[in-house]
Short mmCIF file of C-alpha atoms and ligand atoms in Angstrom, two decimals:
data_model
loop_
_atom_site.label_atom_id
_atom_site.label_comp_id
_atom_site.label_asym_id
_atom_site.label_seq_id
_atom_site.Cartn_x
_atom_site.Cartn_y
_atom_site.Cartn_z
CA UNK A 286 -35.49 17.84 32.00
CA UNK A 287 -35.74 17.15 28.26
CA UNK A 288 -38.95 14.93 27.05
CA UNK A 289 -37.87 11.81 25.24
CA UNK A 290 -40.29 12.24 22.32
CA UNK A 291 -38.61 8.78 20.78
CA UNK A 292 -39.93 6.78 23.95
CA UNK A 293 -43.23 8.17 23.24
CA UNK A 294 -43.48 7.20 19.32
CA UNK A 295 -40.15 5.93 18.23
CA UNK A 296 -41.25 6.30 14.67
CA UNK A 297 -41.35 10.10 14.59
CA UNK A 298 -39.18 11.35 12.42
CA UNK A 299 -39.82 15.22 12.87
CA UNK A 300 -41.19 17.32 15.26
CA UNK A 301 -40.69 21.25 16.48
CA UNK A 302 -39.46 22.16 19.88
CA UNK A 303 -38.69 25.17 21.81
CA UNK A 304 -34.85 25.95 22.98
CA UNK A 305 -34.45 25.66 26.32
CA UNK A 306 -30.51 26.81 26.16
CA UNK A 307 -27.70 27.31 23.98
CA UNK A 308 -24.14 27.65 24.42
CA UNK A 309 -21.08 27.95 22.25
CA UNK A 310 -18.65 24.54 22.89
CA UNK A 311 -15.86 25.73 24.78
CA UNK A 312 -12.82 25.40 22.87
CA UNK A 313 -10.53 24.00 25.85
CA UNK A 314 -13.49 21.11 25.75
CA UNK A 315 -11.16 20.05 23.15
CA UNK A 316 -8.46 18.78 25.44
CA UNK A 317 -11.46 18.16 28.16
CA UNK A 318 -12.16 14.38 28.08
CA UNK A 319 -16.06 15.14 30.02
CA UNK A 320 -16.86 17.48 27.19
CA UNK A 321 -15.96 15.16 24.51
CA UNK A 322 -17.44 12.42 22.61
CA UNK A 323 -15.57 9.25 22.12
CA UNK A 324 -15.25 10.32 18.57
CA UNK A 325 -14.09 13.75 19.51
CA UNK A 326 -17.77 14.92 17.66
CA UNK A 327 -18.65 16.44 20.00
CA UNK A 328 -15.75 19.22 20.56
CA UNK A 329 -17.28 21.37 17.88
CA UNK A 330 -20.49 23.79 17.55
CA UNK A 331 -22.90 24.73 20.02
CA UNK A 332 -24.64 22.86 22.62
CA UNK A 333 -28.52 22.91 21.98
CA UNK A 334 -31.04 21.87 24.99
CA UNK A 335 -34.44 21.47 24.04
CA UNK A 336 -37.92 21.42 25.86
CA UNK A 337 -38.64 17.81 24.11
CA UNK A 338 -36.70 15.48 21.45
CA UNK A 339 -36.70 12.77 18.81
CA UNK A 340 -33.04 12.85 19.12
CA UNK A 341 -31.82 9.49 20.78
CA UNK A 342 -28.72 10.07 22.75
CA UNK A 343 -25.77 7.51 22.96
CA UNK A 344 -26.44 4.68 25.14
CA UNK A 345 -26.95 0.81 25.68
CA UNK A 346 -24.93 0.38 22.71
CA UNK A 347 -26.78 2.23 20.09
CA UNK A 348 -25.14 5.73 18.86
CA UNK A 349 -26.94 8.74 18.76
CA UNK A 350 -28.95 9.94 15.91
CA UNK A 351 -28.39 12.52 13.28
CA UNK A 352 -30.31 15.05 11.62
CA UNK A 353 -30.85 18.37 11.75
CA UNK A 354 -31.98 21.07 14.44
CA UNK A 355 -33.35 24.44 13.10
CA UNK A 356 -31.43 23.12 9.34
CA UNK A 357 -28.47 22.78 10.98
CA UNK A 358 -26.63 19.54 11.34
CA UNK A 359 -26.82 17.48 14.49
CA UNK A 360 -22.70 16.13 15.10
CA UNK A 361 -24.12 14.65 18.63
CA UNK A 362 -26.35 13.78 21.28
CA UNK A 363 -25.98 12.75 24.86
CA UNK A 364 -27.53 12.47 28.14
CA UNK A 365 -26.56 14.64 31.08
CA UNK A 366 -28.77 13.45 33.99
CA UNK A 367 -32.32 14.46 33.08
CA UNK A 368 -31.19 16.62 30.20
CA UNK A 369 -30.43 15.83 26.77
CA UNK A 370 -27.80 18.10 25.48
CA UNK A 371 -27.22 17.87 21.45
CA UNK A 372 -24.56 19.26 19.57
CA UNK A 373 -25.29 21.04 16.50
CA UNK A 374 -22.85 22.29 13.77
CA UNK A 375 -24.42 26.39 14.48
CA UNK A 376 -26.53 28.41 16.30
CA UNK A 377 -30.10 27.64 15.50
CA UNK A 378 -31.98 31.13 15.27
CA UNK A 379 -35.66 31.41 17.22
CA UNK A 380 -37.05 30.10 20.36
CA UNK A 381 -38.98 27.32 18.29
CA UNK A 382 -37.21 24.98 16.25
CA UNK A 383 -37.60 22.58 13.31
CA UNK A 384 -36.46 19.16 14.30
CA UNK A 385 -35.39 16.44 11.55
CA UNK A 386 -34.05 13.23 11.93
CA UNK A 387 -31.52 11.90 9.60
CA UNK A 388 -34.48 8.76 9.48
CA UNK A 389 -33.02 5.76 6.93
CA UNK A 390 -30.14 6.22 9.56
CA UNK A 391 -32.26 5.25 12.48
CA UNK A 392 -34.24 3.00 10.96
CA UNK A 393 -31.19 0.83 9.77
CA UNK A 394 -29.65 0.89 13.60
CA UNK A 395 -33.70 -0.10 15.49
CA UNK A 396 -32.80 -2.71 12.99
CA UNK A 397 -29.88 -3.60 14.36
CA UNK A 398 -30.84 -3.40 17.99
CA UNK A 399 -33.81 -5.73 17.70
CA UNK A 400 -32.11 -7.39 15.43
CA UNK A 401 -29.47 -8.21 18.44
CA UNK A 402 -32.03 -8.83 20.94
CA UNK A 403 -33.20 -11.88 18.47
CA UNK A 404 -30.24 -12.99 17.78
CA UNK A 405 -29.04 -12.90 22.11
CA UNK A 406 -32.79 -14.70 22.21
CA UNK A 407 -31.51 -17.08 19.77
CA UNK A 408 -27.89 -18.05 20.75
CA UNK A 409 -28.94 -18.60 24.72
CA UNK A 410 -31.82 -20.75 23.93
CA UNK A 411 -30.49 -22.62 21.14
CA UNK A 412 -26.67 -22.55 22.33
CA UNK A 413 -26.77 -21.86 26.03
CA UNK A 414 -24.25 -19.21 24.63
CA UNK A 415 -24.93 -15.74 26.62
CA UNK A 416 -24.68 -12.65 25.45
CA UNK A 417 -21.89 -10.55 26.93
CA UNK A 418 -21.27 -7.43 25.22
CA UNK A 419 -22.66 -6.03 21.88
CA UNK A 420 -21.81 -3.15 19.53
CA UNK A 421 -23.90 -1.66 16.80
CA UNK A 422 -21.39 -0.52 14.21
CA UNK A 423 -21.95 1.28 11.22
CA UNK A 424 -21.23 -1.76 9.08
CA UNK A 425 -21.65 -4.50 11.24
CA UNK A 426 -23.06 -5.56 14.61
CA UNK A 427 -21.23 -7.54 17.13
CA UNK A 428 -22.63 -10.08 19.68
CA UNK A 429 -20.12 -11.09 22.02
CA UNK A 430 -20.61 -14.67 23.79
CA UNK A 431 -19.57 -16.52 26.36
CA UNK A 432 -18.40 -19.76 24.46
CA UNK A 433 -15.02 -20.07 22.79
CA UNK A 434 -16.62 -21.85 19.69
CA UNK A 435 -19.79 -22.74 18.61
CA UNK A 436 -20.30 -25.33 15.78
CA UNK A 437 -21.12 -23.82 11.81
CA UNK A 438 -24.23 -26.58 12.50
CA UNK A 439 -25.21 -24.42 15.39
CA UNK A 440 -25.00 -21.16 13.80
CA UNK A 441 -26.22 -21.97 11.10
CA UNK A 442 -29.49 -23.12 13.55
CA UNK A 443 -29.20 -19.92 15.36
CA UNK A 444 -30.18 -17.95 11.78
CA UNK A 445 -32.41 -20.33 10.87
CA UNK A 446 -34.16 -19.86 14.32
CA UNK A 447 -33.94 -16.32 13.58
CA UNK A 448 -35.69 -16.06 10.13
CA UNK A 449 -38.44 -18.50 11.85
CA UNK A 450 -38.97 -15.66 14.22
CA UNK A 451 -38.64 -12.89 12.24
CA UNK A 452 -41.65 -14.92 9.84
CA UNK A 453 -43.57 -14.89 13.06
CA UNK A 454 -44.03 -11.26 13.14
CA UNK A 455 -43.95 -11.12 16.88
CA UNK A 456 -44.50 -7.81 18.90
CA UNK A 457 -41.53 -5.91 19.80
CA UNK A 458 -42.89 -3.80 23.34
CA UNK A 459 -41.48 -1.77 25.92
CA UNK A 460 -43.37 -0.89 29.27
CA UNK A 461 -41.78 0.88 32.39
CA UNK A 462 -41.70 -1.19 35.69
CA UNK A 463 -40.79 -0.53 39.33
CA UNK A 464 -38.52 -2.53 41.55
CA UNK A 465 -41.46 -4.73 42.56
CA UNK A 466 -42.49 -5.75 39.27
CA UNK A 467 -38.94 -5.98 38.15
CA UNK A 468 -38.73 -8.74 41.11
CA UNK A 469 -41.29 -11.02 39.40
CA UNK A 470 -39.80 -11.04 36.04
CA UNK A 471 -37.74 -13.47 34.60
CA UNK A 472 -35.16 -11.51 32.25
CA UNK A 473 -32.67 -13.09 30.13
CA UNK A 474 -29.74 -10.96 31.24
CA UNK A 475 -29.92 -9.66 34.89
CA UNK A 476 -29.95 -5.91 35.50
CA UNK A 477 -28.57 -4.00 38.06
CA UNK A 478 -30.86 -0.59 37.36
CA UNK A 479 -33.46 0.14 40.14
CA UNK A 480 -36.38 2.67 40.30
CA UNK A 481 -37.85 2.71 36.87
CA UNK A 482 -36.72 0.00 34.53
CA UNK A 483 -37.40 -0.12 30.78
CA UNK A 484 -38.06 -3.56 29.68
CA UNK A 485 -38.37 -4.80 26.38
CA UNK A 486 -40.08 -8.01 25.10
CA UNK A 487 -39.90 -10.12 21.99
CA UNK A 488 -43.80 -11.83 22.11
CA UNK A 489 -42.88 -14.58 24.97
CA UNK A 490 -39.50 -15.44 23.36
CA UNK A 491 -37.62 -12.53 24.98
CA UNK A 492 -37.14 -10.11 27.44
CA UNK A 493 -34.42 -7.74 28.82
CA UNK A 494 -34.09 -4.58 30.30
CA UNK A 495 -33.29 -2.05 27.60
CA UNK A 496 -33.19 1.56 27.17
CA UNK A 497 -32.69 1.35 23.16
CA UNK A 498 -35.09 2.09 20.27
CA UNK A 499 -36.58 -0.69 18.23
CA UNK A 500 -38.58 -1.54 15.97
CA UNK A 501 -42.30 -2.63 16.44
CA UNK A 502 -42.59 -5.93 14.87
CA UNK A 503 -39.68 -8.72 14.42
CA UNK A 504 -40.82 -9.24 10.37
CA UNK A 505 -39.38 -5.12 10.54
CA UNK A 506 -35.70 -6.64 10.77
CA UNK A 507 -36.01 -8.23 7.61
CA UNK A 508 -33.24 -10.23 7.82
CA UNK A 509 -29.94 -11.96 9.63
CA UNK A 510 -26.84 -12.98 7.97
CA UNK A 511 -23.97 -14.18 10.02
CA UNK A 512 -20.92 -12.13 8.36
CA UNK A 513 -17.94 -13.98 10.27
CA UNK A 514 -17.14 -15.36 13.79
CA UNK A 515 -13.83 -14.29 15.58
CA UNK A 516 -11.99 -15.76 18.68
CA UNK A 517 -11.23 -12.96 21.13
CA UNK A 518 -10.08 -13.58 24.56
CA UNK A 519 -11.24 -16.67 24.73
CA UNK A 520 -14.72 -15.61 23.39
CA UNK A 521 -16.37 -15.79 20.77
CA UNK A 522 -17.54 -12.73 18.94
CA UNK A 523 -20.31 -13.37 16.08
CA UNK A 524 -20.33 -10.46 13.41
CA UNK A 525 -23.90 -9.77 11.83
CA UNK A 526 -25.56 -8.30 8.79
CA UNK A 527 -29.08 -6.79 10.24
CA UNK A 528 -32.04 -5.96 8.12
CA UNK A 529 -31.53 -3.64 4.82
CA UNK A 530 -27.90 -4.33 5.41
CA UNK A 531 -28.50 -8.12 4.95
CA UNK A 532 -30.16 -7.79 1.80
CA UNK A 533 -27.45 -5.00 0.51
CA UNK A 534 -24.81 -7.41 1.61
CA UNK A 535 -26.50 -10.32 -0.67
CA UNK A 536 -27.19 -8.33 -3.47
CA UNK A 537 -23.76 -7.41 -3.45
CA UNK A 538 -22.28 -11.02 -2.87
CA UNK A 539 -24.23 -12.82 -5.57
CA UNK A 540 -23.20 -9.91 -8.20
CA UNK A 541 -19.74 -10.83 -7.61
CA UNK A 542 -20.46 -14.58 -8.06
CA UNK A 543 -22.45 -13.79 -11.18
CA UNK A 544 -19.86 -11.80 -12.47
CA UNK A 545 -16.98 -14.66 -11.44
CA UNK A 546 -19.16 -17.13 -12.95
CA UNK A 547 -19.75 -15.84 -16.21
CA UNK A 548 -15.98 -15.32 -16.46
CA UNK A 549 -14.86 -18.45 -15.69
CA UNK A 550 -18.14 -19.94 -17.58
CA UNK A 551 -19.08 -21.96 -13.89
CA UNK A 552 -22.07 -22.31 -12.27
CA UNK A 553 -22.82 -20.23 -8.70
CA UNK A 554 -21.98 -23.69 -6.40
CA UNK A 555 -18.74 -23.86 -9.33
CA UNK A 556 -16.68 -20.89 -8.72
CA UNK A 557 -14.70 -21.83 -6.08
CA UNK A 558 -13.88 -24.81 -7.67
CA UNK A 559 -12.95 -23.17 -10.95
CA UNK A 560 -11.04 -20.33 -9.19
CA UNK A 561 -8.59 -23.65 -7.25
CA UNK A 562 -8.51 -24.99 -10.73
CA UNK A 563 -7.24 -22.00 -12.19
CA UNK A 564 -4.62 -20.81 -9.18
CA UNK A 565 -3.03 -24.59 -9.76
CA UNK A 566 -2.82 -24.02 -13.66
CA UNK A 567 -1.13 -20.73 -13.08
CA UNK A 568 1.20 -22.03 -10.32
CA UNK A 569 2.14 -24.75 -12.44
CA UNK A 570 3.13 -22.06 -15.66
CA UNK A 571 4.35 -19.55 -13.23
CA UNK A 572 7.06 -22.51 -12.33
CA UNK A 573 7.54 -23.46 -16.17
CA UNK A 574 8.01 -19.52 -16.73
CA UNK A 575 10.57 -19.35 -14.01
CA UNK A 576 12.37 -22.59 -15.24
CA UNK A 577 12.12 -21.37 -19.29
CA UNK A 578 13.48 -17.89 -17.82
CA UNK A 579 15.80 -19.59 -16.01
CA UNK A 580 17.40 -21.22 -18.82
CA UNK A 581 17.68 -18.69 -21.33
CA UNK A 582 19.51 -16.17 -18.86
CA UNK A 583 22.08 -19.45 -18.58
CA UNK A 584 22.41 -19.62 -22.13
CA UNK A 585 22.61 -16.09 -22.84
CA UNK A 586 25.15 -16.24 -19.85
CA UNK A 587 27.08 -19.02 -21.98
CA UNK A 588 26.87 -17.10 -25.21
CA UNK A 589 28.44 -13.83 -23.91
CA UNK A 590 31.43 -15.72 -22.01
CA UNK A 591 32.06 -17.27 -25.28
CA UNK A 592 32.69 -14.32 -27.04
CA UNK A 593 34.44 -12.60 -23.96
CA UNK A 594 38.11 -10.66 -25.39
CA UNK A 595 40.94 -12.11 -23.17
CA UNK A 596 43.66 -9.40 -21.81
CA UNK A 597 46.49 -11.09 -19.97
CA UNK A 598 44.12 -13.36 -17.45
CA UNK A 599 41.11 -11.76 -17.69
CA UNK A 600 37.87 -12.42 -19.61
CA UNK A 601 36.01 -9.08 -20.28
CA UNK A 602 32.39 -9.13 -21.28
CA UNK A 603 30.67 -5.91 -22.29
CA UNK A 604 26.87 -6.02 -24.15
CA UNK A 605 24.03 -3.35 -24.30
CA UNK A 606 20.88 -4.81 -24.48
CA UNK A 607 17.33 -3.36 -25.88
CA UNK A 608 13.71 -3.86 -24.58
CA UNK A 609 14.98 -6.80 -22.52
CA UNK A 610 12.70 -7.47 -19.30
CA UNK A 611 14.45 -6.23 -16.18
CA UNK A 612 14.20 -9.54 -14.70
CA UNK A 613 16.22 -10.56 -17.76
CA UNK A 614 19.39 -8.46 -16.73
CA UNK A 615 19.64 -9.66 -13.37
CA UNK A 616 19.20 -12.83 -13.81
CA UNK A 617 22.30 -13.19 -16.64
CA UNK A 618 24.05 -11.04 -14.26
CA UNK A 619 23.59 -13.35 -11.68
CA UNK A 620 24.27 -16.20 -13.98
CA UNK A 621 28.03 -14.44 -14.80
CA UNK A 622 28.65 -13.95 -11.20
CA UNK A 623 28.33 -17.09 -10.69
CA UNK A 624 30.51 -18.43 -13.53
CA UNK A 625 33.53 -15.67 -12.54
CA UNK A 626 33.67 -17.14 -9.39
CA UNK A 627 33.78 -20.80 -10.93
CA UNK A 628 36.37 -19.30 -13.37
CA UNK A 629 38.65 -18.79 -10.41
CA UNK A 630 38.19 -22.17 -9.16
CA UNK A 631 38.74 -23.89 -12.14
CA UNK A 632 42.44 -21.93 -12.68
CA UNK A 633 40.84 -20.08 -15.82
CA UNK A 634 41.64 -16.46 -16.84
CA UNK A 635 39.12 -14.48 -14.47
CA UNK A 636 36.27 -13.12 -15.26
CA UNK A 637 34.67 -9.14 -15.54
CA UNK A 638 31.63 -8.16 -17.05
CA UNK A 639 29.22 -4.92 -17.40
CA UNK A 640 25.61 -4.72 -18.83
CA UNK A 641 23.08 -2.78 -19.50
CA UNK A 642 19.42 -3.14 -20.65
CA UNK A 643 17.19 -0.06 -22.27
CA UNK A 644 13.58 -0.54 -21.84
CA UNK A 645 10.52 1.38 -21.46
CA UNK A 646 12.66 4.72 -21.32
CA UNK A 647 14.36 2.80 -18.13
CA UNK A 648 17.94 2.28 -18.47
CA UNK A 649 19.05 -0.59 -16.20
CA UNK A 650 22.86 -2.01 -15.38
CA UNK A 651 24.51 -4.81 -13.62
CA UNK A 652 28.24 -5.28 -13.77
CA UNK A 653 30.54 -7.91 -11.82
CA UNK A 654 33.77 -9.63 -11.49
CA UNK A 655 35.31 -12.24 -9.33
CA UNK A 656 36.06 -10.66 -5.60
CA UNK A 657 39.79 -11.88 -5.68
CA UNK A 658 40.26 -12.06 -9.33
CA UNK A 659 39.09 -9.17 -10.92
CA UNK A 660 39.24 -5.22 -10.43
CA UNK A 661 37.93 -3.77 -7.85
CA UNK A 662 34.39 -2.69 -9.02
CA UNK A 663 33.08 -0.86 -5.71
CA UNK A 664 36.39 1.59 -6.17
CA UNK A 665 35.73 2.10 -10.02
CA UNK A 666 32.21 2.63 -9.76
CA UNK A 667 31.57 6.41 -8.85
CA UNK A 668 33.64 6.75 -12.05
CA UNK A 669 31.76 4.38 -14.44
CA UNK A 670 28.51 5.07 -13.29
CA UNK A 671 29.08 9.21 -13.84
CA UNK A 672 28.84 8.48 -17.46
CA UNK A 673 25.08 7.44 -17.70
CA UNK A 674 24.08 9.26 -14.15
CA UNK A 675 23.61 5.83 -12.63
CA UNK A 676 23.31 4.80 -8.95
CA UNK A 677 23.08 1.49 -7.01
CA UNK A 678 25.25 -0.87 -5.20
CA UNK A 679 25.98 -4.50 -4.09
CA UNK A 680 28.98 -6.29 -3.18
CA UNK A 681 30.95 -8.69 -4.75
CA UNK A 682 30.78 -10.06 -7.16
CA UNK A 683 27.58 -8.09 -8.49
CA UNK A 684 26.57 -5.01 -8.69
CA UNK A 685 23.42 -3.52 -10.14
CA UNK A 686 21.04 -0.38 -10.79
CA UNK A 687 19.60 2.07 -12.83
CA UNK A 688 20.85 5.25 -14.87
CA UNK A 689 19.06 8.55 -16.39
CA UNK A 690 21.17 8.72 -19.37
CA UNK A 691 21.18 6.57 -22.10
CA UNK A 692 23.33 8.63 -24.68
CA UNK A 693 26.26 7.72 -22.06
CA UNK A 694 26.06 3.93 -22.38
CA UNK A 695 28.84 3.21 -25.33
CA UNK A 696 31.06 5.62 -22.80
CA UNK A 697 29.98 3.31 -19.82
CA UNK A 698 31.01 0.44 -21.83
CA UNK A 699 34.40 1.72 -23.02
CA UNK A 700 35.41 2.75 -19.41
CA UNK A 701 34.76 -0.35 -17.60
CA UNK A 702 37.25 -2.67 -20.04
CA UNK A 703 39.72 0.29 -20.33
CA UNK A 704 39.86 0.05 -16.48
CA UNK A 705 39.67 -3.88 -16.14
CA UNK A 706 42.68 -4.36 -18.60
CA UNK A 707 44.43 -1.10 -16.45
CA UNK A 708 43.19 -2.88 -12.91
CA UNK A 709 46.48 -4.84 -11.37
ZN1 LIG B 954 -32.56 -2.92 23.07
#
């Protein structure tokens, strides 16, 4: 039987103890779920028992702690009956050993447990909204309710409820009590533990049976934020900032609105107002980009199908563009397409082009021709794109991609109107 030194004082943060066994982990506990953790942690390192510990082990929803035994590091601790069996990254050396806890660690989550009880207090009383499961998570902690919504009004009463309480600096105590005593007290979640029950009370505002570690005085939690709500099978789970974390968590929050502020020149209450305002001003030029874009790749469309050389009854269009945008390329491209399909249609001389764009040290190509009309551009292109090592694809009546060699692109050029005037 190990001695639960953190029932005793839950406040100390070191103490020295003598080994009462050791053993290596097995390595087969790898693939052994009992002699895991549900992290796996605990599949590593040796298995220290002591004579008496600060180390809290895993249970009623509050992790273990960390630290170190003997200067080694503490991966894990959990309860086997009577005994509490840690696991520590080596062998600590000695039959008496130095015992540290990794402290701002446990501190944040007796935070976070009391913090929970305050808030279950809180949500029943004010909300008739029972607490059903909880986890204490190393970012946030969740209190899951029997409701499937609760008003903003009434959460926002539930933390105001909460600060009230935590201003009240009520006692936070635990006491052991048998099954008789257990009888005669009204708890605010039923327990099914008999013999020798931990309970733990929040002044006359709560109490529940609890095997957890808190802390000693409700003004210790500092603070409650609610984070976010979520619907989960038809529940609703309530996220929380606790304590330290709270305070972190608004420290953090109103940085980013100073920051937003100053750069959009708004007030705090502002931003979000100035941050619609902008998103609609750059919707509305993202739409008069798209149309301006739009028009020039029609023009530029126009221009080259003007100047296209006629062979028997077939327009060819060839052009090498520089430090166009690659947007630009496809978008004439598709512009041509469209126009040597319309060519065919109309009973004019059809219509084959092939283009290419050098930017940025990218080399970019589209090329097209009318499916019925022109040459067949899926047959010639292994050929015409070996001149610039190009690849890509499509299917009529475009076809686009990128190449590696620029030097190659007058050759590119030459090829594809040699073979459209050669194509049948
Ligand atoms: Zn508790």
């Amino acid at each position: 039987m190990t001695e639960a030194l953190y029932y005793q004082d839950p406040r100390l943060a070191r103490t020295s103890a003598r080994m009462a066994s050791v053993a290596r982990v097995a390595s087969e506990a790898s693939e052994a779920p009992d002699g895991a953790s549900a992290d796996g942690s605990a599949t590593e390192g040796w298995i220290v028992e002591l004579d008496r510990t600060i180390f809290y082990p895993e249970g009623g929803g509050q992790p273990a702690d960390r630290g170190t035994i003997g200067g080694l590091a503490v991966t894990d601790v959990r309860k086997e009956g009577q005994r509490i069996l840690h696991t520590v990254a080596g062998k600590p050396g000695g039959d008496e050993v130095d015992c540290r806890l990794d402290w701002p660690r446990r501190w944040d989550f007796m935070q976070q447990h009391t913090g929970q009880h305050l808030l279950s207090s809180v949500l029943a009383a004010r909300c008739g909204a029972a607490t059903v499961s909880i986890h204490l998570g190393d970012e946030v902690s969740t209190i899951e309710v029997d409701r499937e919504a609760l008003a903003d009004g009434d959460l926002a009463a539930v933390e105001d409820r909460a600060a009230e309480l935590i201003a009240a600096d009520l006692p936070v105590t635990s006491r052991w009590v048998d099954d008789a005593e257990l009888a005669a007290l009204a708890l605010r979640r039923p327990t099914q533990r008999r013999g020798s029950v931990r309970i733990v009370e929040i002044g006359d505002v709560d109490r529940v049976a609890c095997g957890g570690l808190h802390v000693a005085r409700t003004a210790e939690v500092q603070l409650v934020r609610l984070a976010r709500v979520e619907r989960i099978r038809g529940r609703l789970r309530t996220h929380w900032k606790i304590g330290r974390r709270a305070l972190l968590d608004y420290r953090v929050r109103a940085r980013i609105v100073d920051t937003l502020g100053e750069e959009l020149s708004a007030p705090p209450d502002g931003v979000a107002g100035a941050v619609a305002e902008l998103r609609g001003r750059l919707d509305g030029q993202d739409k008069a980009l798209e149309a301006a874009a739009r028009r020039i790749a029609r023009s530029q469309a126009a221009a080259l199908v003007a100047g296209a050389r006629l062979h028997g009854a077939r327009r060819i269009v060839t052009a090498a563009f520089e430090g166009e945008a690659p947007d630009f390329l496809r978008r004439v491209g598709q512009e041509l397409a469209s126009e040597a399909g319309l060519a065919r249609l109309a009973g004019l001389a059809g219509l084959a082009f092939c283009l290419t764009n050098h930017a940025g040290g990218r080399l970019q190509w589209v090329m097209g021709a009318d499916a019925k009309a022109g040459p067949q551009i899926a047959g010639l292109l292994p050929r015409l794109l070996a001149t610039v090592d190009g690849r890509g694809g499509g299917k009529p009546p475009l076809w686009q991609g990128i190449a590696s060699r620029p030097g190659g692109v007058g050759e590119l050029l030459t090829a594809f109107e040699a073979a459209c005037i050669d194509a049948p």
